[in-house]
Amino acid sequence: MGSILVVTEIQNGEIREASYELASIAQGIASGSGREVKSLVAGSGVGSLAEAFASKGGGTVLVADDDALANYNVDGFNAAIRAAVDEADADLVLISNTPSGWDVAPRVAAGLDAGFVGDCFRVEVEDGSFSFHRRIFNGKLDAKINAAPGKIVATIQPGAVAPFEGSTEGSTQPLSVDFPDARVQFKEIKTSESTGVDLSKADIIVSGGRGVGAPEKFPETIQPLADALGGAMGASRPVVDAGWLPHPYQVGSSGQVVQPKLYIAAGISGAIQHLVGMKASNFIIAINKDPDAPIFEVADVGVVADLFDIVPALTNAVSEAKG
Ligand SMILES: Cc1cc2nc3c(=O)[nH]c(=O)nc-3n(C[C@H](O)[C@H](O)[C@H](O)COP(=O)(O)OP(=O)(O)OC[C@H]3O[C@@H](n4cnc5c(N)ncnc54)[C@H](O)[C@@H]3O)c2cc1C
């Protein structure tokens, strides 16, 4: 029987929380599938990170420590993951569904001639075999994909499960990697300019989605309610992708994960990638014209209405109440 390989990711000198979520999934399905958990920590000077991960759900951690892995590059990380899969005799490889995960995971699968399932939020074991759940049709349906025998590479949505908590007995083991001639070279990381927006610290967030319809509607409709409540404005990803607001406003798996006291979602359908970023909020109000919108499944109060009727009325009511 093979193993389950967790591929970790390092960001700003730390193993990302998403990697601990992979450890949580791997530990949860290891015994049911009769497999061991193994992990890969790849980078430069990563010995202590690997040891920490081994004691927090990583199992046997293979350590690829090389200057060639100091920064993400697809050729180097593809080679390291392939070496780890061989060393671990892995038949399930878990990679986070992050920008580098999207880049490397399909290449790993193609190189191994393995099956590939992307963007999953749950992995189960039935009779020793794996099945994977992913949302389709903009979060309206869940698809369950049963793995055929053989190796499988799966990417997992960050935030889909809680990170591994507690401590485990693990160990580390050096991994040697044959690096191919690099066809891609790391040059620099450019961070976006600060907008002064930090949603992670806001107690109240009023977010607008594609349903808001146009960029000028955000300062006209969404921001006034956020201001009246003393909160911050947020947005869904299509709003940011369209350039209506910059990225620091984005709530969700590829934006900010927030947990305010009050979250108001206006014109947001409630796709899983948005929900994972806000469903832990203390109180959620959703305003949507579509009574079947998935956002209502996590809402404490759901308003089936046009946001352009409700949001300005709420703003007025709050302003009047404050005198
Ligand atoms: C890898 C990956 C990462 C992603 N990361 C994120 C992320 O971080 N954050 C994120 O948000 N998304 C993310 N997405 C995108 C996500 O899948 C959805 O496409 C997105 O959340 C949908 O945004 P939305 O709800 O604003 O738009 P839509 O799904 O188009 O929904 C618009 C909603 O507005 C409603 N509406 C329209 N007009 C009105 C009106 N006048 N009044 C009231 N309601 C109205 C409609 O009924 C509809 O429900 C990601 C996707 C992928 C694949």
Tab-separated table of C-alpha atoms and ligand atoms in Angstrom:
chain	number	residue	atom	x	y	z
A	1	MET	CA	0.000	0.000	0.000
A	2	GLY	CA	1.362	3.453	-0.894
A	3	SER	CA	1.230	6.693	1.036
A	4	ILE	CA	-0.537	10.039	0.946
A	5	LEU	CA	1.903	12.831	0.085
A	6	VAL	CA	1.214	16.372	1.334
A	7	VAL	CA	3.043	19.001	-0.717
A	8	THR	CA	3.655	22.004	1.526
A	9	GLU	CA	4.068	25.611	0.430
A	10	ILE	CA	6.295	28.209	2.050
A	11	GLN	CA	5.399	31.886	2.035
A	12	ASN	CA	7.346	34.644	3.791
A	13	GLY	CA	9.497	32.066	5.539
A	14	GLU	CA	6.555	30.118	7.003
A	15	ILE	CA	4.669	27.011	5.963
A	16	ARG	CA	1.290	28.273	4.749
A	17	GLU	CA	-1.853	27.507	6.713
A	18	ALA	CA	-3.218	25.776	3.597
A	19	SER	CA	-0.491	23.113	4.027
A	20	TYR	CA	-1.771	22.359	7.539
A	21	GLU	CA	-5.228	21.974	5.995
A	22	LEU	CA	-3.772	19.359	3.620
A	23	ALA	CA	-2.225	17.627	6.653
A	24	SER	CA	-5.653	17.615	8.272
A	25	ILE	CA	-7.196	15.910	5.218
A	26	ALA	CA	-4.314	13.436	4.932
A	27	GLN	CA	-4.480	12.474	8.613
A	28	GLY	CA	-8.270	12.140	8.369
A	29	ILE	CA	-8.143	9.638	5.495
A	30	ALA	CA	-4.878	7.831	6.227
A	31	SER	CA	-6.159	5.123	8.535
A	32	GLY	CA	-9.326	4.469	6.488
A	33	SER	CA	-7.227	3.913	3.396
A	34	GLY	CA	-4.446	1.943	5.111
A	35	ARG	CA	-1.857	4.490	4.012
A	36	GLU	CA	0.809	6.505	5.810
A	37	VAL	CA	1.055	10.291	5.697
A	38	LYS	CA	4.237	11.686	4.176
A	39	SER	CA	5.010	15.283	3.262
A	40	LEU	CA	7.378	17.313	1.165
A	41	VAL	CA	8.986	20.502	2.434
A	42	ALA	CA	10.970	22.061	-0.409
A	43	GLY	CA	13.021	25.243	-0.179
A	44	SER	CA	16.376	26.568	0.928
A	45	GLY	CA	17.300	26.379	4.619
A	46	VAL	CA	13.999	24.716	5.506
A	47	GLY	CA	15.162	22.093	8.043
A	48	SER	CA	13.470	23.676	11.051
A	49	LEU	CA	10.220	24.260	9.115
A	50	ALA	CA	10.240	20.576	8.132
A	51	GLU	CA	10.727	19.473	11.742
A	52	ALA	CA	7.870	21.685	12.888
A	53	PHE	CA	5.608	20.283	10.159
A	54	ALA	CA	6.542	16.687	11.076
A	55	SER	CA	5.243	17.282	14.589
A	56	LYS	CA	2.007	18.874	13.340
A	57	GLY	CA	0.429	16.227	11.143
A	58	GLY	CA	3.092	15.983	8.422
A	59	GLY	CA	4.109	12.395	9.232
A	60	THR	CA	7.410	11.516	7.572
A	61	VAL	CA	8.616	14.773	6.048
A	62	LEU	CA	10.911	14.570	3.029
A	63	VAL	CA	13.151	17.631	2.984
A	64	ALA	CA	14.357	18.930	-0.364
A	65	ASP	CA	16.781	21.626	0.781
A	66	ASP	CA	18.495	23.308	-2.146
A	67	ASP	CA	19.210	26.845	-3.355
A	68	ALA	CA	17.426	25.892	-6.578
A	69	LEU	CA	14.221	25.787	-4.489
A	70	ALA	CA	14.727	29.101	-2.677
A	71	ASN	CA	11.902	30.637	-4.715
A	72	TYR	CA	9.039	28.968	-6.520
A	73	ASN	CA	9.867	27.894	-10.061
A	74	VAL	CA	7.866	25.277	-11.833
A	75	ASP	CA	10.739	23.118	-13.121
A	76	GLY	CA	12.463	22.856	-9.739
A	77	PHE	CA	9.301	22.163	-7.769
A	78	ASN	CA	7.997	19.696	-10.338
A	79	ALA	CA	11.285	17.779	-10.003
A	80	ALA	CA	11.153	17.891	-6.184
A	81	ILE	CA	7.536	16.669	-6.062
A	82	ARG	CA	8.269	13.866	-8.552
A	83	ALA	CA	11.255	12.774	-6.430
A	84	ALA	CA	9.089	12.864	-3.283
A	85	VAL	CA	6.328	10.799	-4.933
A	86	ASP	CA	8.904	8.112	-5.836
A	87	GLU	CA	10.561	8.154	-2.412
A	88	ALA	CA	7.222	8.074	-0.564
A	89	ASP	CA	5.660	5.544	-2.938
A	90	ALA	CA	2.689	7.911	-2.901
A	91	ASP	CA	-0.505	7.107	-4.707
A	92	LEU	CA	-2.364	10.234	-3.566
A	93	VAL	CA	-0.635	13.623	-3.860
A	94	LEU	CA	-2.339	16.618	-2.192
A	95	ILE	CA	-1.404	20.111	-3.385
A	96	SER	CA	-3.052	23.398	-2.366
A	97	ASN	CA	-5.214	25.081	-4.980
A	98	THR	CA	-3.077	28.227	-4.938
A	99	PRO	CA	-1.407	30.012	-7.873
A	100	SER	CA	1.728	27.859	-7.603
A	101	GLY	CA	-0.437	24.777	-7.029
A	102	TRP	CA	-2.387	25.467	-10.255
A	103	ASP	CA	0.920	25.822	-12.031
A	104	VAL	CA	2.701	22.721	-10.853
A	105	ALA	CA	-0.008	20.158	-10.026
A	106	PRO	CA	-1.171	19.316	-13.584
A	107	ARG	CA	2.468	18.994	-14.682
A	108	VAL	CA	3.168	16.582	-11.827
A	109	ALA	CA	0.089	14.553	-12.788
A	110	ALA	CA	1.025	14.505	-16.471
A	111	GLY	CA	4.611	13.504	-15.669
A	112	LEU	CA	3.428	10.631	-13.468
A	113	ASP	CA	0.700	9.616	-15.913
A	114	ALA	CA	-1.606	10.012	-12.907
A	115	GLY	CA	-5.233	11.069	-12.606
A	116	PHE	CA	-5.861	14.731	-11.760
A	117	VAL	CA	-8.730	16.326	-9.813
A	118	GLY	CA	-8.619	20.084	-9.288
A	119	ASP	CA	-10.245	22.460	-6.837
A	120	CYS	CA	-11.629	19.906	-4.354
A	121	PHE	CA	-13.129	20.766	-0.994
A	122	ARG	CA	-13.432	17.263	0.460
A	123	VAL	CA	-11.657	13.913	0.069
A	124	GLU	CA	-13.235	10.685	1.324
A	125	VAL	CA	-12.253	7.050	1.522
A	126	GLU	CA	-14.720	4.326	0.601
A	127	ASP	CA	-13.613	0.693	0.666
A	128	GLY	CA	-10.006	1.851	0.618
A	129	SER	CA	-10.487	4.015	-2.522
A	130	PHE	CA	-10.568	7.802	-2.713
A	131	SER	CA	-13.387	10.037	-3.824
A	132	PHE	CA	-13.187	13.794	-4.295
A	133	HIS	CA	-15.855	16.494	-4.007
A	134	ARG	CA	-15.752	19.716	-5.999
A	135	ARG	CA	-18.292	22.437	-6.706
A	136	ILE	CA	-19.507	22.883	-10.243
A	137	PHE	CA	-21.837	25.349	-12.015
A	138	ASN	CA	-20.737	28.255	-9.852
A	139	GLY	CA	-21.300	26.421	-6.597
A	140	LYS	CA	-24.834	25.260	-7.393
A	141	LEU	CA	-23.931	21.539	-7.552
A	142	ASP	CA	-21.375	19.315	-5.856
A	143	ALA	CA	-19.688	16.709	-8.046
A	144	LYS	CA	-18.300	13.536	-6.496
A	145	ILE	CA	-15.441	11.992	-8.438
A	146	ASN	CA	-14.383	8.423	-7.705
A	147	ALA	CA	-10.726	7.698	-8.301
A	148	ALA	CA	-9.779	4.765	-10.485
A	149	PRO	CA	-6.893	2.622	-9.174
A	150	GLY	CA	-3.505	4.235	-9.689
A	151	LYS	CA	-1.852	7.486	-8.721
A	152	ILE	CA	-3.977	10.606	-8.249
A	153	VAL	CA	-2.932	14.234	-7.886
A	154	ALA	CA	-5.567	16.489	-6.290
A	155	THR	CA	-5.598	20.199	-5.536
A	156	ILE	CA	-7.568	21.323	-2.482
A	157	GLN	CA	-9.263	24.684	-1.959
A	158	PRO	CA	-7.545	26.707	0.788
A	159	GLY	CA	-9.974	27.206	3.666
A	160	ALA	CA	-12.115	24.185	2.768
A	161	VAL	CA	-11.209	22.358	6.005
A	162	ALA	CA	-9.746	23.395	9.349
A	163	PRO	CA	-5.948	23.241	9.618
A	164	PHE	CA	-4.443	20.289	11.512
A	165	GLU	CA	-4.410	21.000	15.238
A	166	GLY	CA	-2.466	19.156	17.865
A	167	SER	CA	0.792	17.338	17.698
A	168	THR	CA	1.907	14.079	16.132
A	169	GLU	CA	5.036	12.008	16.116
A	170	GLY	CA	6.791	12.566	12.850
A	171	SER	CA	10.269	12.502	11.417
A	172	THR	CA	12.299	14.193	8.706
A	173	GLN	CA	14.377	12.642	5.976
A	174	PRO	CA	16.569	14.372	3.369
A	175	LEU	CA	15.402	14.051	-0.225
A	176	SER	CA	17.789	14.320	-3.125
A	177	VAL	CA	16.435	15.820	-6.317
A	178	ASP	CA	17.864	15.736	-9.845
A	179	PHE	CA	17.118	19.164	-11.198
A	180	PRO	CA	16.562	19.532	-14.932
A	181	ASP	CA	18.073	22.456	-16.836
A	182	ALA	CA	15.813	25.321	-15.760
A	183	ARG	CA	13.643	26.666	-18.546
A	184	VAL	CA	12.064	29.192	-16.185
A	185	GLN	CA	14.008	31.524	-13.929
A	186	PHE	CA	12.815	33.379	-10.850
A	187	LYS	CA	13.405	37.130	-11.181
A	188	GLU	CA	11.540	38.951	-8.402
A	189	ILE	CA	8.316	39.131	-6.436
A	190	LYS	CA	6.369	42.340	-6.904
A	191	THR	CA	3.907	43.095	-4.146
A	192	SER	CA	0.970	45.323	-4.942
A	193	GLU	CA	0.902	48.839	-3.539
A	194	SER	CA	-0.928	49.246	-0.246
A	195	THR	CA	-4.453	50.655	-0.483
A	196	GLY	CA	-4.740	51.048	3.279
A	197	VAL	CA	-7.556	48.467	3.254
A	198	ASP	CA	-7.187	45.727	5.865
A	199	LEU	CA	-10.372	43.700	5.975
A	200	SER	CA	-8.892	41.232	8.453
A	201	LYS	CA	-9.214	43.870	11.209
A	202	ALA	CA	-12.744	45.150	10.367
A	203	ASP	CA	-15.614	44.335	12.757
A	204	ILE	CA	-18.207	45.077	10.081
A	205	ILE	CA	-17.833	44.410	6.349
A	206	VAL	CA	-20.305	45.289	3.611
A	207	SER	CA	-19.345	43.411	0.453
A	208	GLY	CA	-20.677	43.831	-3.045
A	209	GLY	CA	-20.571	41.284	-5.824
A	210	ARG	CA	-21.108	41.160	-9.564
A	211	GLY	CA	-24.767	41.931	-8.858
A	212	VAL	CA	-23.748	45.511	-8.028
A	213	GLY	CA	-23.347	45.816	-11.775
A	214	ALA	CA	-20.909	48.702	-12.315
A	215	PRO	CA	-17.790	50.182	-10.658
A	216	GLU	CA	-19.405	53.524	-9.807
A	217	LYS	CA	-22.128	51.739	-7.827
A	218	PHE	CA	-19.590	50.758	-5.141
A	219	PRO	CA	-18.901	54.326	-3.899
A	220	GLU	CA	-22.560	55.232	-4.498
A	221	THR	CA	-24.252	52.240	-2.831
A	222	ILE	CA	-21.969	49.838	-0.937
A	223	GLN	CA	-19.442	52.257	0.638
A	224	PRO	CA	-22.138	54.515	2.204
A	225	LEU	CA	-23.621	51.574	4.121
A	226	ALA	CA	-20.139	50.488	5.245
A	227	ASP	CA	-19.436	54.088	6.377
A	228	ALA	CA	-22.782	54.424	8.174
A	229	LEU	CA	-22.047	51.218	10.098
A	230	GLY	CA	-18.446	52.243	10.820
A	231	GLY	CA	-17.215	49.268	8.827
A	232	ALA	CA	-15.209	48.493	5.718
A	233	MET	CA	-16.190	47.708	2.141
A	234	GLY	CA	-15.358	44.331	0.593
A	235	ALA	CA	-16.002	42.606	-2.718
A	236	SER	CA	-16.165	39.292	-4.496
A	237	ARG	CA	-13.520	38.247	-6.973
A	238	PRO	CA	-15.266	39.156	-10.251
A	239	VAL	CA	-15.426	42.755	-8.979
A	240	VAL	CA	-11.661	42.740	-8.505
A	241	ASP	CA	-10.973	40.814	-11.723
A	242	ALA	CA	-12.981	43.444	-13.626
A	243	GLY	CA	-10.809	46.178	-12.082
A	244	TRP	CA	-13.741	47.785	-10.241
A	245	LEU	CA	-11.827	47.568	-6.920
A	246	PRO	CA	-8.232	46.596	-6.113
A	247	HIS	CA	-7.293	43.168	-4.746
A	248	PRO	CA	-7.099	44.080	-1.009
A	249	TYR	CA	-10.918	44.405	-1.120
A	250	GLN	CA	-11.399	40.804	-2.236
A	251	VAL	CA	-12.912	38.348	0.226
A	252	GLY	CA	-12.438	34.647	-0.413
A	253	SER	CA	-10.018	31.827	-0.951
A	254	SER	CA	-7.767	33.859	-3.228
A	255	GLY	CA	-8.378	37.085	-1.285
A	256	GLN	CA	-8.831	37.879	2.399
A	257	VAL	CA	-10.303	35.392	4.865
A	258	VAL	CA	-12.376	37.486	7.261
A	259	GLN	CA	-14.308	36.887	10.469
A	260	PRO	CA	-16.099	40.147	11.324
A	261	LYS	CA	-18.958	40.523	13.804
A	262	LEU	CA	-21.258	41.448	10.915
A	263	TYR	CA	-20.866	40.565	7.220
A	264	ILE	CA	-23.348	41.933	4.696
A	265	ALA	CA	-23.193	40.334	1.227
A	266	ALA	CA	-25.043	42.272	-1.478
A	267	GLY	CA	-25.352	40.835	-4.981
A	268	ILE	CA	-23.020	37.918	-4.180
A	269	SER	CA	-24.110	34.424	-5.207
A	270	GLY	CA	-22.121	32.522	-2.561
A	271	ALA	CA	-19.655	30.420	-4.529
A	272	ILE	CA	-17.514	28.170	-2.315
A	273	GLN	CA	-14.432	30.330	-2.919
A	274	HIS	CA	-16.281	33.331	-1.499
A	275	LEU	CA	-17.897	31.372	1.340
A	276	VAL	CA	-14.600	30.011	2.639
A	277	GLY	CA	-13.471	33.598	3.096
A	278	MET	CA	-16.445	34.819	5.166
A	279	LYS	CA	-18.594	31.977	6.497
A	280	ALA	CA	-16.931	32.164	9.941
A	281	SER	CA	-18.359	35.698	10.406
A	282	ASN	CA	-20.460	36.024	13.589
A	283	PHE	CA	-23.587	37.260	11.798
A	284	ILE	CA	-24.269	37.218	8.071
A	285	ILE	CA	-26.899	39.173	6.165
A	286	ALA	CA	-27.324	38.281	2.480
A	287	ILE	CA	-29.223	40.400	-0.059
A	288	ASN	CA	-29.864	38.707	-3.389
A	289	LYS	CA	-32.618	38.700	-6.016
A	290	ASP	CA	-32.287	34.934	-6.504
A	291	PRO	CA	-34.007	32.949	-3.704
A	292	ASP	CA	-31.883	29.903	-4.629
A	293	ALA	CA	-28.539	31.712	-4.307
A	294	PRO	CA	-26.168	29.533	-2.211
A	295	ILE	CA	-25.214	32.542	-0.058
A	296	PHE	CA	-28.537	32.059	1.770
A	297	GLU	CA	-27.293	28.688	3.072
A	298	VAL	CA	-24.779	30.463	5.339
A	299	ALA	CA	-26.839	33.610	6.037
A	300	ASP	CA	-28.407	34.334	9.448
A	301	VAL	CA	-30.755	36.761	7.702
A	302	GLY	CA	-31.569	36.444	4.004
A	303	VAL	CA	-33.280	39.221	2.055
A	304	VAL	CA	-34.638	38.207	-1.353
A	305	ALA	CA	-34.761	41.593	-3.031
A	306	ASP	CA	-33.017	44.062	-5.290
A	307	LEU	CA	-29.964	45.379	-3.484
A	308	PHE	CA	-30.594	48.845	-4.909
A	309	ASP	CA	-33.856	48.942	-2.927
A	310	ILE	CA	-32.458	47.469	0.285
A	311	VAL	CA	-28.913	48.841	0.684
A	312	PRO	CA	-29.788	52.583	0.427
A	313	ALA	CA	-32.802	52.038	2.731
A	314	LEU	CA	-30.531	50.343	5.280
A	315	THR	CA	-28.000	53.179	4.986
A	316	ASN	CA	-30.730	55.749	5.684
A	317	ALA	CA	-32.110	53.722	8.580
A	318	VAL	CA	-28.664	53.381	10.189
A	319	SER	CA	-27.897	57.085	9.690
A	320	GLU	CA	-31.267	58.096	11.210
A	321	ALA	CA	-30.815	55.716	14.123
A	322	LYS	CA	-27.421	57.280	14.829
A	323	GLY	CA	-29.062	60.728	14.710
B	1	LIG	C1	-9.386	29.187	-7.910
B	1	LIG	C2	-10.500	30.150	-7.702
B	1	LIG	C3	-10.381	31.075	-6.691
B	1	LIG	C4	-11.433	31.976	-6.466
B	1	LIG	N1	-11.324	32.862	-5.455
B	1	LIG	C5	-12.374	33.669	-5.172
B	1	LIG	C6	-12.311	34.558	-4.063
B	1	LIG	O1	-11.319	34.683	-3.365
B	1	LIG	N2	-13.401	35.319	-3.831
B	1	LIG	C7	-14.540	35.260	-4.589
B	1	LIG	O2	-15.496	35.996	-4.299
B	1	LIG	N3	-14.600	34.423	-5.639
B	1	LIG	C8	-13.548	33.647	-5.952
B	1	LIG	N4	-13.608	32.840	-7.035
B	1	LIG	C9	-14.741	33.002	-7.969
B	1	LIG	C10	-15.983	32.271	-7.503
B	1	LIG	O3	-15.987	30.947	-8.014
B	1	LIG	C11	-17.246	32.967	-8.070
B	1	LIG	O4	-17.164	33.054	-9.464
B	1	LIG	C12	-17.436	34.369	-7.488
B	1	LIG	O5	-17.391	34.352	-6.075
B	1	LIG	C13	-18.798	34.898	-7.935
B	1	LIG	O6	-18.863	36.247	-7.566
B	1	LIG	P1	-20.273	36.939	-7.389
B	1	LIG	O7	-21.096	36.208	-6.400
B	1	LIG	O8	-20.004	38.378	-7.151
B	1	LIG	O9	-20.891	36.832	-8.858
B	1	LIG	P2	-22.064	35.931	-9.422
B	1	LIG	O10	-21.835	34.501	-9.120
B	1	LIG	O11	-22.248	36.323	-10.839
B	1	LIG	O12	-23.333	36.365	-8.583
B	1	LIG	C14	-23.959	37.604	-8.669
B	1	LIG	C15	-25.195	37.525	-7.787
B	1	LIG	O13	-25.812	38.794	-7.746
B	1	LIG	C16	-27.217	38.609	-7.744
B	1	LIG	N5	-27.786	39.853	-8.223
B	1	LIG	C17	-27.710	40.401	-9.464
B	1	LIG	N6	-28.297	41.617	-9.479
B	1	LIG	C18	-28.772	41.836	-8.228
B	1	LIG	C19	-29.470	42.920	-7.619
B	1	LIG	N7	-29.772	44.040	-8.289
B	1	LIG	N8	-29.826	42.788	-6.308
B	1	LIG	C20	-29.516	41.671	-5.604
B	1	LIG	N9	-28.853	40.629	-6.130
B	1	LIG	C21	-28.466	40.721	-7.427
B	1	LIG	C22	-27.454	37.414	-8.633
B	1	LIG	O14	-28.680	36.780	-8.317
B	1	LIG	C23	-26.247	36.530	-8.305
B	1	LIG	O15	-26.534	35.602	-7.273
B	1	LIG	C24	-12.592	31.953	-7.283
B	1	LIG	C25	-12.686	31.003	-8.298
B	1	LIG	C26	-11.652	30.121	-8.510
B	1	LIG	C27	-11.783	29.096	-9.594
